[in-house]
Amino acid sequence: GEDVEQSLFLSVREGDSSVINCTYTDSSSTYLYWYKQEPGAGLQLLTYIFSNMDMKQDQRLTVLLNKKDKHLSLRIADTQTGDSAIYFCAGGSTLGRLYFGRGTQLTVWP
Amino acid sequence: DTGVSQDPRHKITKRGQNVTFRCDPISEHNRLYWYRQTLGQGPEFLTYFQNEAQLEKSRLLSDRFSAERPKGSFSTLEIQRTEQGDSAMYLCASSPGLANEQFFGPGTRLTVL
């Protein structure tokens, strides 16, 4: 079955880089996604990567994908207090449901 | 375009009552998804539509739940005879297809007393 695992908590100091990790079991996932959720809000799509890519960079965000190990990471450069939120990793194909992890609570200390 | 909207944002109901939620997707997005999220968990898939056709339903969607998208635009999710275990955030998302990137609304928080 489809399963996505993430560590639950990460704390970093403002200005440092944050790296949030995720492992997934479904090798048929065509796309892998990162979402951000702030308290009481819906999910904001941050970025996604196609499964045949190794890396994608989008401003302060860098996504790395190791398809062999089924490992995905999100690096946030120059982390700010406004980046404090829950970050969800998700996998899916070109059609249908996404499978989400439990989320990583990122806390940024000033 | 203002994104995906959901109504109401909050709903408090008594056990046994029926509730209905509405989702308005981003215009021209032909796919619409419903998820449920409980505290400390990621969203769990409930059902999705391509245009007006309901293509998949999760086993989580008991016979007390029904969803419609009558004209391929907005969608409704109805829960009959609510139970305390139905308390959750109900999220709607829409997608233009392509990379199946899904854009979420703010959610409807349901509390069943």
Short mmCIF file of N, CA, C and O in Angstrom, two decimals, chain B residues 9 13 56 67 72 91:
data_model
loop_
_atom_site.label_atom_id
_atom_site.label_comp_id
_atom_site.label_asym_id
_atom_site.label_seq_id
_atom_site.Cartn_x
_atom_site.Cartn_y
_atom_site.Cartn_z
N ARG B 9 -17.05 27.91 6.89
CA ARG B 9 -15.70 27.66 7.39
C ARG B 9 -15.75 26.84 8.67
O ARG B 9 -14.82 26.09 8.96
N THR B 13 -22.52 21.01 15.12
CA THR B 13 -23.80 20.34 15.01
C THR B 13 -23.93 19.30 16.12
O THR B 13 -22.95 18.93 16.76
N GLU B 56 -13.81 8.10 -8.08
CA GLU B 56 -13.27 7.22 -7.05
C GLU B 56 -13.80 7.63 -5.69
O GLU B 56 -13.96 8.82 -5.40
N ALA B 67 -21.40 12.77 -2.00
CA ALA B 67 -20.84 13.96 -2.65
C ALA B 67 -21.42 14.06 -4.05
O ALA B 67 -21.68 13.05 -4.69
N GLY B 72 -20.51 19.97 -12.88
CA GLY B 72 -19.07 20.01 -13.12
C GLY B 72 -18.41 21.27 -12.62
O GLY B 72 -17.27 21.54 -12.98
N LEU B 91 -11.50 19.19 3.69
CA LEU B 91 -10.76 20.00 2.73
C LEU B 91 -11.19 19.66 1.31
O LEU B 91 -11.37 18.49 0.97
#
